[in-house]
Every structure is written in structure tokens, then in C-alpha cells.
Short mmCIF file of C-alpha atoms and ligand atoms in Angstrom, two decimals:
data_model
loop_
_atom_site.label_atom_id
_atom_site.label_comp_id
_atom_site.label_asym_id
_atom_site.label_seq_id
_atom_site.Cartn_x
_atom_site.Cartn_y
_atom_site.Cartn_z
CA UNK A 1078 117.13 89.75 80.54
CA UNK A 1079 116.08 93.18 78.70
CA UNK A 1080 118.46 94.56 76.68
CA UNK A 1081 118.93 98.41 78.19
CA UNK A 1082 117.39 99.28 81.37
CA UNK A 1083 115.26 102.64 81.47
CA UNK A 1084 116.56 105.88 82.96
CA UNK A 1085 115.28 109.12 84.43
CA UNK A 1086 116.82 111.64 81.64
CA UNK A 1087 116.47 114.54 84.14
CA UNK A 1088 117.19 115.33 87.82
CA UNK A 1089 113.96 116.73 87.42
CA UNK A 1090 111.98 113.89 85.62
CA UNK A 1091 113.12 111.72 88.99
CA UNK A 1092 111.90 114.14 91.44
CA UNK A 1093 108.54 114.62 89.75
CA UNK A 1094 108.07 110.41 89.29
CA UNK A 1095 108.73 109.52 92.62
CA UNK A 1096 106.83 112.66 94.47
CA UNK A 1097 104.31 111.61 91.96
CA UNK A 1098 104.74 108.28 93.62
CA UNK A 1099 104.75 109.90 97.24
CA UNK A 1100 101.82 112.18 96.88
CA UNK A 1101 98.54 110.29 96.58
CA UNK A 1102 95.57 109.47 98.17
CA UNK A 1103 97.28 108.94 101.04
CA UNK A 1104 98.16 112.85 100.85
CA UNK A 1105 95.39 114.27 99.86
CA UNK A 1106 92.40 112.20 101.24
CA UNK A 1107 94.26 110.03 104.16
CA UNK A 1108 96.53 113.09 105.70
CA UNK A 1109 93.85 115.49 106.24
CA UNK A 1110 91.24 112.73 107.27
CA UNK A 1111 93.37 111.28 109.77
CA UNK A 1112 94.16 114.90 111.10
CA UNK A 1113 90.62 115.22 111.33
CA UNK A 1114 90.21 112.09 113.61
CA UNK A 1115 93.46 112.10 115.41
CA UNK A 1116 92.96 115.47 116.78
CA UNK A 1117 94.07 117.88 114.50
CA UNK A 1118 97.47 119.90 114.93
CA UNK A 1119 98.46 116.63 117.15
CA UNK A 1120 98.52 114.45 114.94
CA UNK A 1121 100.21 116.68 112.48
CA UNK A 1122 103.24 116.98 114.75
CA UNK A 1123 103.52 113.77 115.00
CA UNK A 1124 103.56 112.75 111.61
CA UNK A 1125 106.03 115.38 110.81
CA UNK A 1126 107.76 113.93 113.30
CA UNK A 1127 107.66 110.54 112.09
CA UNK A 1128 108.07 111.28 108.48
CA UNK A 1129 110.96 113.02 108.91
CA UNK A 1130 113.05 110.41 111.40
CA UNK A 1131 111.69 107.18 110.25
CA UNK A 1132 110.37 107.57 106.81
CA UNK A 1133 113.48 109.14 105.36
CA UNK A 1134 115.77 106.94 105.91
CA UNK A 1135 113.79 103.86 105.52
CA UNK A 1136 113.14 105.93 101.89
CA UNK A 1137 117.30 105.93 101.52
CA UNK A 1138 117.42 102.36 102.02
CA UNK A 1139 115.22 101.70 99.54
CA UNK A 1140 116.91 104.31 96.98
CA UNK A 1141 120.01 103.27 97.48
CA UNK A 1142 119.82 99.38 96.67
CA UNK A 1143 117.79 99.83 94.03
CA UNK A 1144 120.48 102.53 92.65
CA UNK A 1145 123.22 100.02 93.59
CA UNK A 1146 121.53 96.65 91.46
CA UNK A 1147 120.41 98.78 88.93
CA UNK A 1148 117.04 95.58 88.97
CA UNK A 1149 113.65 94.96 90.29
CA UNK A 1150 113.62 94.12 94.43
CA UNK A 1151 114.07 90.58 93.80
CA UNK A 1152 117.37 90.93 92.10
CA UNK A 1153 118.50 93.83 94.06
CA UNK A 1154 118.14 92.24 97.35
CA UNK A 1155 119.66 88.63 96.07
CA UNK A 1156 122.61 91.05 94.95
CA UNK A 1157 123.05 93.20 98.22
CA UNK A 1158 123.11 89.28 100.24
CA UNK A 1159 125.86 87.33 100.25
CA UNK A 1160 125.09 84.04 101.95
CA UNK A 1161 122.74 81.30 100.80
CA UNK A 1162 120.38 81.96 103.62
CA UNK A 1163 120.01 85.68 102.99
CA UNK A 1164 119.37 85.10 99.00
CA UNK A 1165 116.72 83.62 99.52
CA UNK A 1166 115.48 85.92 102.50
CA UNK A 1167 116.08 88.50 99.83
CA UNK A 1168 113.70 86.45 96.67
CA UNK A 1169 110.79 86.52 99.53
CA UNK A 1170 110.89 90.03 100.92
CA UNK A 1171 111.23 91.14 97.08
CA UNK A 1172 108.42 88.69 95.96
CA UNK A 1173 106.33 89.60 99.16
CA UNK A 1174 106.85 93.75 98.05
CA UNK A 1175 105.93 92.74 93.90
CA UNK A 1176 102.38 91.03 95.20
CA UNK A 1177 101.91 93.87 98.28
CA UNK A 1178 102.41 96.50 95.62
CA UNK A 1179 99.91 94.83 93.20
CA UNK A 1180 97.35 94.47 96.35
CA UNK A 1181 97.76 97.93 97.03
CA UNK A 1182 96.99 99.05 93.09
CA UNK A 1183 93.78 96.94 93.26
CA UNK A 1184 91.87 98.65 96.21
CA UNK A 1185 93.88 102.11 94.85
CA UNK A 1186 92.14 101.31 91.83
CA UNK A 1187 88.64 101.26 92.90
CA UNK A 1188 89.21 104.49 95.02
CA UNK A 1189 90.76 106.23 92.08
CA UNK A 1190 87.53 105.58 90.25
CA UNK A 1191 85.29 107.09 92.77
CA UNK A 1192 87.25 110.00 91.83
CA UNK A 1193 86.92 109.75 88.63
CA UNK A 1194 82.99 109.58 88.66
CA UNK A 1195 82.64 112.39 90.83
CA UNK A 1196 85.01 114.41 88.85
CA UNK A 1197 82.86 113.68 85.41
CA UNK A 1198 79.91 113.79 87.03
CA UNK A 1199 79.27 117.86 86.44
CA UNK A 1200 79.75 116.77 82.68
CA UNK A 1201 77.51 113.44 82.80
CA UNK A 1202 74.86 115.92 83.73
CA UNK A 1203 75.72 118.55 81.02
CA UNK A 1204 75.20 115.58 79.11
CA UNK A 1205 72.10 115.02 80.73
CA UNK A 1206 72.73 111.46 81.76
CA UNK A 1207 70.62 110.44 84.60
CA UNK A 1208 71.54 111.80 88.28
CA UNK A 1209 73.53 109.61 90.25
CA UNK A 1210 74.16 107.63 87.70
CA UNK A 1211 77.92 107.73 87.99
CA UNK A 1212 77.97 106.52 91.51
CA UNK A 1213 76.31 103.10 89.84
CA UNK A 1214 78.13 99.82 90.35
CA UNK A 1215 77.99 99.83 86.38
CA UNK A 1216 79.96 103.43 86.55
CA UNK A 1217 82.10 101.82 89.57
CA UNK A 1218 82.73 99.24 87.30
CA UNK A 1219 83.69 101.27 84.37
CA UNK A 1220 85.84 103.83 85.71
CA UNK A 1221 87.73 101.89 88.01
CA UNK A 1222 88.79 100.04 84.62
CA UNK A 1223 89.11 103.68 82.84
CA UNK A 1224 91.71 104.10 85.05
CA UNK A 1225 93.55 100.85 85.21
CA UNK A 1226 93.41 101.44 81.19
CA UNK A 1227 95.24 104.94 81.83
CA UNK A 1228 97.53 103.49 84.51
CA UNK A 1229 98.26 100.52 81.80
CA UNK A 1230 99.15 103.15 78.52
CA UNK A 1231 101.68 104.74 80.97
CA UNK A 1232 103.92 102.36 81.67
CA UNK A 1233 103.24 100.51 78.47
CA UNK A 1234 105.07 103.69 77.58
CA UNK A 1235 108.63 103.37 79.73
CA UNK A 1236 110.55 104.74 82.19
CA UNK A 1237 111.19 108.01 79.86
CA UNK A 1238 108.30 108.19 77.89
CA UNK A 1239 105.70 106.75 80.25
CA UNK A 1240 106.53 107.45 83.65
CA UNK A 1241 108.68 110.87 83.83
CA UNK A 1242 106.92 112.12 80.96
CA UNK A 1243 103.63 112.25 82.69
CA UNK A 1244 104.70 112.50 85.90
CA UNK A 1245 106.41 115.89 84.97
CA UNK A 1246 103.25 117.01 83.20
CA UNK A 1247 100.47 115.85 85.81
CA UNK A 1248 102.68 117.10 89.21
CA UNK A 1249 102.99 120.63 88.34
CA UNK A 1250 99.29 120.80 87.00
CA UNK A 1251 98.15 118.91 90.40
CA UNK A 1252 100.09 121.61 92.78
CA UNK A 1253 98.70 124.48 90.54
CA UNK A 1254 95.23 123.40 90.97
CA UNK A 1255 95.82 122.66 94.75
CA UNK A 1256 97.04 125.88 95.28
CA UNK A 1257 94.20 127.44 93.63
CA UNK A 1258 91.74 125.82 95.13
CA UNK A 1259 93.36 127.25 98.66
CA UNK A 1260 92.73 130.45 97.96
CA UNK A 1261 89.20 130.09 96.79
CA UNK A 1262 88.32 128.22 100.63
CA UNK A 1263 90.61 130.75 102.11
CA UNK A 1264 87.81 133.36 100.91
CA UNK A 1265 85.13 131.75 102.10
CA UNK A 1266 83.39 132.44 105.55
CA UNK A 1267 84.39 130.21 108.27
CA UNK A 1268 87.72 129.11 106.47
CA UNK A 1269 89.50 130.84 109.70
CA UNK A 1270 87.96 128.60 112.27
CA UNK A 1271 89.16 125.41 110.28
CA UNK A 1272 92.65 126.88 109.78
CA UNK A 1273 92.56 127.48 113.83
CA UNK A 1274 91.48 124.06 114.72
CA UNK A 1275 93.96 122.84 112.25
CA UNK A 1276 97.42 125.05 113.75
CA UNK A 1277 96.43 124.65 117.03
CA UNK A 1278 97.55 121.28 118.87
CA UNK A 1279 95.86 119.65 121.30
CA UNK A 1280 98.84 118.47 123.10
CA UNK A 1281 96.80 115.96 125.58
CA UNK A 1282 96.77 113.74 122.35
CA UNK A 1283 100.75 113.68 121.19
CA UNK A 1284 101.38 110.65 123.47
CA UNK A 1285 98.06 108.76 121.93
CA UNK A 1286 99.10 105.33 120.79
CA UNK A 1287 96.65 105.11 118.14
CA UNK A 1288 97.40 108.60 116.99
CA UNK A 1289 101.25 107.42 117.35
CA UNK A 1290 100.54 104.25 114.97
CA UNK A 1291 97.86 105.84 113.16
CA UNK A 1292 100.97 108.42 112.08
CA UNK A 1293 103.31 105.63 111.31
CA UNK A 1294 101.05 103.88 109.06
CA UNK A 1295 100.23 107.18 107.38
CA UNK A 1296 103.95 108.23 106.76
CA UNK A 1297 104.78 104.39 105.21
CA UNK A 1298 101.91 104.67 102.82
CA UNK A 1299 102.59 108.16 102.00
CA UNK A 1300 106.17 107.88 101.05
CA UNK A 1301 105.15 104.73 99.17
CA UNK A 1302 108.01 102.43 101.23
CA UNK A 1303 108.02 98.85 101.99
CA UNK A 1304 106.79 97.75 98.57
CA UNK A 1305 109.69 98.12 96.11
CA UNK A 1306 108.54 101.42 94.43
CA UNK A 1307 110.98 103.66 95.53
CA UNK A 1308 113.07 100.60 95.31
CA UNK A 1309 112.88 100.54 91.47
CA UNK A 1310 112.54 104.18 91.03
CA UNK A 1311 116.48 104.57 93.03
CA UNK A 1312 117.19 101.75 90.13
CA UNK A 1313 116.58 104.19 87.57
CA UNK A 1314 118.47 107.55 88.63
CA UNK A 1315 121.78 107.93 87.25
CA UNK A 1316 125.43 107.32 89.25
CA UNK A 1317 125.55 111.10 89.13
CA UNK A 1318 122.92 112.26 91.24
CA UNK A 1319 123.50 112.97 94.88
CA UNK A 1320 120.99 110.45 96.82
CA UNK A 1321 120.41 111.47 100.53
CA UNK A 1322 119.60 115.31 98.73
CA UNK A 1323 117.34 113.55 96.01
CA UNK A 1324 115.46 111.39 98.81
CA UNK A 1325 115.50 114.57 101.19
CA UNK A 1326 113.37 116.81 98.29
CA UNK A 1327 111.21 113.68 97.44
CA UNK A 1328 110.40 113.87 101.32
CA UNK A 1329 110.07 117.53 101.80
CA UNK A 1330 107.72 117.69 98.86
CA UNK A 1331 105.04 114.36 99.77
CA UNK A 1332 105.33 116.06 103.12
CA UNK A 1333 104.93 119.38 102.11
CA UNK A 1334 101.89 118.51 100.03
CA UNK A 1335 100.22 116.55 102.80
CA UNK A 1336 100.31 119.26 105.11
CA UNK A 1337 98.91 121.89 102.19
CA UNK A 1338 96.14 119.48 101.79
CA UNK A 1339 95.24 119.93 105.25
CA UNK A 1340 95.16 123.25 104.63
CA UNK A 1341 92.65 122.45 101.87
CA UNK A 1342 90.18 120.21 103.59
CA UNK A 1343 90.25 120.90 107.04
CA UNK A 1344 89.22 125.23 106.73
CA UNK A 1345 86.35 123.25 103.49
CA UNK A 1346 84.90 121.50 106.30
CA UNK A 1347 84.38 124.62 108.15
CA UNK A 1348 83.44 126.07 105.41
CA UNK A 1349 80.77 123.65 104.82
CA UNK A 1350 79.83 124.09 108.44
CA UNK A 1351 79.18 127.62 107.61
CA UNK A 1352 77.04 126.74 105.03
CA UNK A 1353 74.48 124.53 107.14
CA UNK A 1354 76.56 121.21 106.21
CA UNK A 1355 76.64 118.87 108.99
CA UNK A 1356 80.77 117.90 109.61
CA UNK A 1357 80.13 116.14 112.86
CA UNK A 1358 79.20 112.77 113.83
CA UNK A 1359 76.84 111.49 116.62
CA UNK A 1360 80.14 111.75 119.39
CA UNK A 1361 81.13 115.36 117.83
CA UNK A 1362 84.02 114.11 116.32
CA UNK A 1363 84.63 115.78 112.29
CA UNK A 1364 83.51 113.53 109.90
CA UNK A 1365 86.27 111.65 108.47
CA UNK A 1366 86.94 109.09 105.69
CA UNK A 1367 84.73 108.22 103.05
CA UNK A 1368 82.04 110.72 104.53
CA UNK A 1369 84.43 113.48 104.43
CA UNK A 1370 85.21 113.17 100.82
CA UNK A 1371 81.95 111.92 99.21
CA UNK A 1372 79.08 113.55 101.85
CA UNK A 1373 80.57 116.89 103.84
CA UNK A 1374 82.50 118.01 100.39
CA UNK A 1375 80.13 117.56 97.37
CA UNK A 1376 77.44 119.12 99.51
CA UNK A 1377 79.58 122.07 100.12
CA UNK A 1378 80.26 122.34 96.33
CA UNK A 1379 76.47 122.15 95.81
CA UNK A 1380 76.20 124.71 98.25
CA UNK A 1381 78.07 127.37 96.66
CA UNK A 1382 76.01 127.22 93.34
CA UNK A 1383 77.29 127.24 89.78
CA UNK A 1384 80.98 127.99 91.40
CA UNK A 1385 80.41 125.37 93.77
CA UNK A 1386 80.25 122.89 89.85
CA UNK A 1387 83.49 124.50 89.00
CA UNK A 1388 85.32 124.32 92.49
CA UNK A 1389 84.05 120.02 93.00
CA UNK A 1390 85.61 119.54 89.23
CA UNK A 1391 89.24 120.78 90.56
CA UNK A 1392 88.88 118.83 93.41
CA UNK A 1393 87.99 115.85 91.95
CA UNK A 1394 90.37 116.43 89.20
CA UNK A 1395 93.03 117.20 91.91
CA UNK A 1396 92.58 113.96 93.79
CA UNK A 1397 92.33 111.80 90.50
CA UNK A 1398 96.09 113.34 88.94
CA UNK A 1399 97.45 112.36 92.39
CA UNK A 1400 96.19 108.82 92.35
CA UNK A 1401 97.22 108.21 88.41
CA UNK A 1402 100.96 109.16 89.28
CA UNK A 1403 100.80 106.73 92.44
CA UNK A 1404 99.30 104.01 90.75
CA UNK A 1405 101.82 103.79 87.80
CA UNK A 1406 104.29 103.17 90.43
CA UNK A 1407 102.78 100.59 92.23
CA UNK A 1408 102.22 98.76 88.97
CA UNK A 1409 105.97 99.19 87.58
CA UNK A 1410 106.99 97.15 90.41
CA UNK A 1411 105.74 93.73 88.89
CA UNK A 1412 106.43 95.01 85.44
CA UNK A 1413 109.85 95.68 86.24
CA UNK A 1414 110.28 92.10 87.87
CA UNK A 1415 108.61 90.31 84.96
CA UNK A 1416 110.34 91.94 81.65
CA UNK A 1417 114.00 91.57 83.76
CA UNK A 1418 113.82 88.45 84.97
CA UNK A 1419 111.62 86.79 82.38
CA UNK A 1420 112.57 88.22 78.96
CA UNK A 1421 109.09 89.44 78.47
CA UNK A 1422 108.64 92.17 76.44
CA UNK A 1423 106.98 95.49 78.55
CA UNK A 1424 103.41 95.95 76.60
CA UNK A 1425 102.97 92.64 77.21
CA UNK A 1426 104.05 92.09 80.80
CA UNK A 1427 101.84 95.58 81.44
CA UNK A 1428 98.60 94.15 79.78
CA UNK A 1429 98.83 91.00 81.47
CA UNK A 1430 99.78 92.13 84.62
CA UNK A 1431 97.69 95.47 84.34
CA UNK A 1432 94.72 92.84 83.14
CA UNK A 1433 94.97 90.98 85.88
CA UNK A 1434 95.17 93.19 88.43
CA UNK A 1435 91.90 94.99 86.96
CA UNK A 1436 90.13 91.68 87.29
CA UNK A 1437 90.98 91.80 91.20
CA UNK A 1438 89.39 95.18 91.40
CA UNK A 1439 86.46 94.45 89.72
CA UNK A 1440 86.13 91.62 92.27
CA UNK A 1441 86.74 92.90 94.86
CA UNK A 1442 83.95 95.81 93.89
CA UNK A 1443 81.24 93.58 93.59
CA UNK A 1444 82.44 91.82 97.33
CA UNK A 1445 83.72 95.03 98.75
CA UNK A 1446 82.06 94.40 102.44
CA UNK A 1447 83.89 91.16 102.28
CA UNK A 1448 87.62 92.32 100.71
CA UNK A 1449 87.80 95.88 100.66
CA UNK A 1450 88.94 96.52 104.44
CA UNK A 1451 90.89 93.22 104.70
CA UNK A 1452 92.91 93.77 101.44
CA UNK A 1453 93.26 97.38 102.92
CA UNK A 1454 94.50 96.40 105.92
CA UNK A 1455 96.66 93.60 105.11
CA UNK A 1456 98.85 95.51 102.74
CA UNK A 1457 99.01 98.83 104.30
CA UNK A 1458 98.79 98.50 107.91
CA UNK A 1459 100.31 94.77 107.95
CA UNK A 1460 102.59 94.27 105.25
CA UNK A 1461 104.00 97.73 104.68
CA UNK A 1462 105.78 98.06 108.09
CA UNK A 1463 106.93 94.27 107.92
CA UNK A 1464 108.47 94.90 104.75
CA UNK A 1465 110.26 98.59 105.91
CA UNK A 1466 111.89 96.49 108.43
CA UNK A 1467 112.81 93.51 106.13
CA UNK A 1468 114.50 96.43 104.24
CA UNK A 1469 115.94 97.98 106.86
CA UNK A 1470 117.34 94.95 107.84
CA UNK A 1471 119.20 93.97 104.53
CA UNK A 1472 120.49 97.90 104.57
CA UNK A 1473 121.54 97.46 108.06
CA UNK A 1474 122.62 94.00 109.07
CA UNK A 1475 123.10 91.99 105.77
CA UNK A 1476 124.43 94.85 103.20
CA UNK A 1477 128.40 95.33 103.68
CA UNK A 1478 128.80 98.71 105.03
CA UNK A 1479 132.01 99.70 102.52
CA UNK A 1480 129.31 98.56 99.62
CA UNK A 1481 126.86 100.66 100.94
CA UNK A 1482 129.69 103.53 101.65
CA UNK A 1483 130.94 102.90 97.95
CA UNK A 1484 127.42 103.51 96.56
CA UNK A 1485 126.58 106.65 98.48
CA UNK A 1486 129.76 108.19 97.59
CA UNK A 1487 128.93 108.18 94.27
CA UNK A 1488 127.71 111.69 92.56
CA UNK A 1489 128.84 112.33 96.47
CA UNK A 1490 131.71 112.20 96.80
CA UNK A 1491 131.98 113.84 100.37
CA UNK A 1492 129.33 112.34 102.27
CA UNK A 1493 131.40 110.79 104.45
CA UNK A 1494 132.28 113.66 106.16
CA UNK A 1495 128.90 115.13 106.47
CA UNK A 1496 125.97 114.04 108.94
CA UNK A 1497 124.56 111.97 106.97
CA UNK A 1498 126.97 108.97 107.30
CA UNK A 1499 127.73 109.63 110.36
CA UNK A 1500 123.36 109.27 111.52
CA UNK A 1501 121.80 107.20 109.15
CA UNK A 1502 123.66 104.20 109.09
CA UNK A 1503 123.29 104.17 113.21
CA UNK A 1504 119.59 104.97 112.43
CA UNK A 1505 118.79 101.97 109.70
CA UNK A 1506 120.62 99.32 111.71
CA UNK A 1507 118.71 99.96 115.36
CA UNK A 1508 116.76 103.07 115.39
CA UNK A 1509 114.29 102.22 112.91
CA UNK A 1510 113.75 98.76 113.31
CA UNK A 1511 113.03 98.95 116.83
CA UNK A 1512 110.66 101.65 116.32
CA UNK A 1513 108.74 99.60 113.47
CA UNK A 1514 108.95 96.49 115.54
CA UNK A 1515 107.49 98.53 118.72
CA UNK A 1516 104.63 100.01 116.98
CA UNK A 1517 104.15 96.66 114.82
CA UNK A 1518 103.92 94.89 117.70
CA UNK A 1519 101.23 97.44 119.10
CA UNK A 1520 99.06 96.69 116.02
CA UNK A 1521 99.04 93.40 116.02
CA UNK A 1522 98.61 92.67 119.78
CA UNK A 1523 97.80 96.01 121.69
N1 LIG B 890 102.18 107.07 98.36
C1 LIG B 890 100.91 106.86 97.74
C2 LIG B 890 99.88 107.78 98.37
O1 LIG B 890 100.18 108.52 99.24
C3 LIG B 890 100.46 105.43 97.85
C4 LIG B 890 101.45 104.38 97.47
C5 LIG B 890 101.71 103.32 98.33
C6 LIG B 890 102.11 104.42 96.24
C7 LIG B 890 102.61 102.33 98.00
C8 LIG B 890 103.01 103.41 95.90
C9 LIG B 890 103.25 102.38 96.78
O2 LIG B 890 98.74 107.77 97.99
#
């Protein structure tokens, strides 16, 4: 066992680490794509929806046992048990959530490095490096190991000095630049038609199933849940702090971000459109996904000339801060596990583990059409739910209610009076497993 366990020194330092955590990828490429293909405004109601009913508190389970074991999932959910049988149900969901997490860093990875090639691309030319050659598979190669190396320094670094510390630096430069870059599209010509077709629902769609699961999926990823992140990030905040308000601002924020991204992409594309870029497919759907990111946007940048340089650099800037503080939470989680519950010291466990997960990237980069989608899938749209309802299900059903009331009440002191107590623990025990279960069961056999 380590000696002292890590802390969040700040109120502050929490809130940036695990919005850091929250706002990704998933917020900044995933919202605003799957807005684009779930039929805009639609989908966006939904997911606010979502986000806000089932996300949350699933988000407040997590928080709170990690806050209450004060240790990595495995330990946490062995202590929240009490019988034999549920011990052990607690070792595999926590074991399950260490390798999911790690999963998840190794496709996050290789995405992340995309971003980072296009984002030094502008100065690989000023260098006057061949064109294109970022977008190698050497250059894949390389940066998607550039940034395992950063996400390896950083939590070689701590809880304090590795993982608040930058997460309170990189979050405030990422929402500067993304609010900058705003107002530059909302100059541009044909920003107004994108902002309509992204306000205005198309309410034929709310009812969609696949929009419906589509939003669930989006709202697990995007609040990191399921995996033990938030888990071990509630294990660092302090007895003080008021929970169900921390957990509420994490939410508003990822949520709040997501839906200012949208803002960002969604009036580009029209933008683009504007500008004689094609952002439809064959069926006149917008282009989503990869071709969203990597076709309809550079070719808008390279459309606007010399500003056009500047604006892609931001972007791709933008997009590579938000997957840096994501990914050092994904890989704390088997960090955490291994330096508890094996004595091993943290630069050690972080290389090895860090290493290793690298060396899944890199394979999975040179056999992407084979493991990309499936590793994809099976931890995000698979795993993720399964393991929101496994936790769920220990808050709920297997976690004494008086311990959970005892932990709550602490830095608030009130709470049973408020709505909170009275709605959430109703919510955790039925409300949200039934809806996971329902739409679960949709993806695996509708
Ligand atoms: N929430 C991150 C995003 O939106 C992804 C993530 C998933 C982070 C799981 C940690 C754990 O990009």
C-alpha cells in the first residue's frame, strides 16, 4: 500500500481535472458530429435530456464511492460490499472498468495523434518538410506515441502536480481558444444558416431509437462514466467539499462545452458550404465523422487563405488540449490500481502501464480496419453502459443506504432535507438501471 494518497488541493483544481476528464473528443468531435447525423437540434434535446437525468447521477454514484474508499474501483467496490458474493462482483466490475479504461486510452490515443499532426502540420511546412507528410503511418506512428509520452510525464507527475496542475492550466486555455474561434465563424458568411439548422429541431426525429441510443452512448462517453475515472477522481476530493454541487458543475460544464462546440462546427460547415466545400454526402445527409473533421474542415481553413493557417492551428490545438486532459484520466485508473494495491512506486507503474498501452496503439494502427471499430465499439458502446449499471447497482442495491447517507452528508451537512436525497437515491436504484438496461438491450438485439 502507498504511503499518502494524492489530493485535489483546490475546489478548483477538482473541477478543472475532472471537466478536463469530461470534455474530450467526445465533446468536441463526437457531440457536434452526431448532431450532424442525428438531425440536428433533435438530437441535441435529447442529449440534454439524457445527460442531465441519467448521466448525473450515474456521475454521483461514481463520485461518491470513490470519495467514500478513498482507493482505486477495485478496492472501493470490495469496500462498499458486504457479502462474499458481492466482493467479488465488486473485484470484476472494478477490474472490467481498469482494462475498459485502458482500451479506451489506446484508440483515444491514435485519434489524439491525428490531432496532433494536423495541428503541426502548418509548422512541418514552415519547415518545409514534405506535404502530407504528417498524415504518414510513420507520423501516425510518431505522434500517437508523442502523445502517450505527454499523457505518461503527467501522471508520472501526481495527483497535485500532474493532474490538477495541468488540468487547471490546459482547461482555461482550451475554452479561451474555443471561444475565440466562435467568433471568428460567427463572422463568416453563411455562419447563420448553420446556427439555424443547428437551434431549430426537427421534432419528427426526438422519438428515433437510434438517435435515442445514439444520445445515451454519447452522454456515457462524454461524462467519462462506467470506467472508474470519475470513480478515482471522487477518491481524491476532500471530506469538505459538497458532492451533488461538485458533480452538478462538472456536468453543467462537459455539457455546456458540448453544446458550444456545436456552435463551433455545425455554422464551420456552413461556412465551408459557402465557400464551395462540399458538406453533403451522396443521400444529402452533412458529412459527419472522420470526414467532417479531416476533409469538410481543413479545406475550409485552406479556403480562407493565410487566416485560414492560423484559424486550422487553434482548432487543431483546441481538439488536442481536450484529448490530453481526457487521456490522463483514463490512464490514472490502472495507475491508481497498481501503485495501491501492489506497492509499486507511480513512475514506474506509469511507464509500464503507459508503455504498454502505447504498444496496443501502435498495433492497432498498423491493423486499424481489423481493431479500430471493434475496440471502439466494445468499450464505448458495449462496456460503458454495462459497467454504469454494474455501478448503479452497487450504489443502489448492494451499498447500505445510512453509508451512503453518512457519506453525502459530509461537507453537506443538510442534504437530507433537500431534493437531492429525496430523487436520486429513487433514481440510482430503478430509474437508471432500467433505462440502461432498455436501451442496452436495444443495442445489442434491436
Ligand atoms: N469524456 C471523454 C471525452 O468526452 C472521454 C473519456 C471516456 C474519458 C472515458 C475518460 C474515460 O472525450
Amino acid at each position: 500500500m502507498s504511503a499518502v494518497r494524492g489530493e485535489f488541493s483546490s475546489r478548483f483544481g477538482f473541477i478543472m481535472a475532472a471537466a478536463g476528464s469530461a470534455v474530450g473528443l467526445g465533446n468536441i468531435w463526437g457531440f457536434p458530429t452526431q448532431v450532424a447525423s442525428n438531425g440536428g437540434a433533435a438530437f441535441v434535446l435529447v442529449y440534454l435530456v439524457l445527460a442531465f437525468l441519467l448521466a448525473y447521477p450515474a456521475l454521483m454514484a461514481e463520485l461518491l464511492i470513490g470519495r467514500f474508499a478513498k482507493a482505486n474501483a477495485v478496492t472501493a467496490l470490495r469496500k462498499v460490499a458486504s457479502g462474499r458474493f458481492s466482493k467479488n462482483l465488486g473485484t470484476a466490475t472494478g477490474f472490467y472498468g481498469i482494462v475498459v479504461a485502458s482500451l479506451i486510452l489506446s484508440f483515444y490515443g491514435i485519434v489524439a495523434g491525428w490531432m496532433l499532426a494536423y495541428w503541426m502540420e502548418p509548422l512541418a511546412s514552415l519547415l518545409g518538410l514534405r506535404d502530407g507528410l504528417v498524415h504518414s503511418l510513420g507520423a501516425q506512428l510518431f505522434f500517437t506515441l508523442l502523445f502517450m509520452l505527454g499523457t505518461i510525464l503527467i501522471i508520472t507527475g501526481g495527483v497535485k502536480d500532474g493532474i490538477e496542475k495541468w488540468s487547471s492550466r490546459l482547461m482555461p486555455l482550451m475554452i479561451m481558444i474555443l471561444f475565440l474561434l466562435i467568433i471568428y465563424v460567427f463572422t463568416q458568411p453563411g455562419a447563420m444558416s448553420g446556427l439555424k439548422a443547428y437551434l431549430i429541431p426537427d421534432f419528427s426525429r426526438i422519438g428515433d431509437r437510434e438517435l435515442i441510443i445514439s444520445a445515451l452512448g454519447q452522454a456515457f462517453f462524454s461524462l467519462s462514466l462506467g470506467v472508474g475515472t470519475m470513480l478515482i477522481y471522487g477518491s481524491y476530493i476532500s471530506k469538505q467539499e459538497n458532492l451533488p454541487v461538485l458533480g452538478g458543475l462538472v456536468t453543467m460544464i462537459d455539457i455546456g462545452i458540448a453544446v458550444m462546440a456545436g456552435l463551433l462546427i455545425i455554422p464551420a460547415m456552413h461556412v465551408a458550404l459557402e465557400n464551395g466545400v462540399e458538406i453533403f454526402d451522396a443521400s444529402g445527409a452533412l458529412l459527419a465523422e472522420d470526414a467532417l473533421v479531416f476533409t469538410v474542415l481543413p479545406a475550409l481553413f485552406d479556403s480562407m487563405g493565410f487566416v485560414g493557417t492560423l484559424v486550422g492551428f487553434a482548432f487543431f490545438a483546441l481538439m488536442s488540449i481536450a484529448a490530453l486532459t481526457s487521456s490522463i484520466s483514463m490512464l490514472e485508473v490502472p495507475v491508481a490500481y497498481t501503485v495501491e494495491n501492489h506497492g509499486i512506486t507511480r513512475s514506474a507503474a506509469t511507464w509500464w502501464i503507459g508503455g504498454v498501452i502505447s504498444m496496443i496503439s501502435l498495433l492497432v494502427i498498423l491493423n486499424f480496419e481489423r481493431f479500430f471499430g471493434f475496440i471502439v465499439t466494445f468499450t464505448t458502446q458495449f462496456s460503458q453502459p454495462l459497467l454504469g449499471l454494474m455501478l448503479c447497482v452497487f450504489v443502489g442495491w448492494i451499498w447500505h443506504r445510512d453509508g451512503i447517507l453518512d457519506e453525502i452528508k459530509q461537507g453537506n451537512p443538510d442534504v437530507e432535507l433537500g431534493l437531492f436525497w429525496k430523487i436520486w437515491p429513487v433514481y440510482v436504484k430503478f430509474i437508471c438501471p432500467l433505462i440502461i438496461v432498455m436501451t442496452f438491450g436495444n443495442t445489442l438485439f434491436g
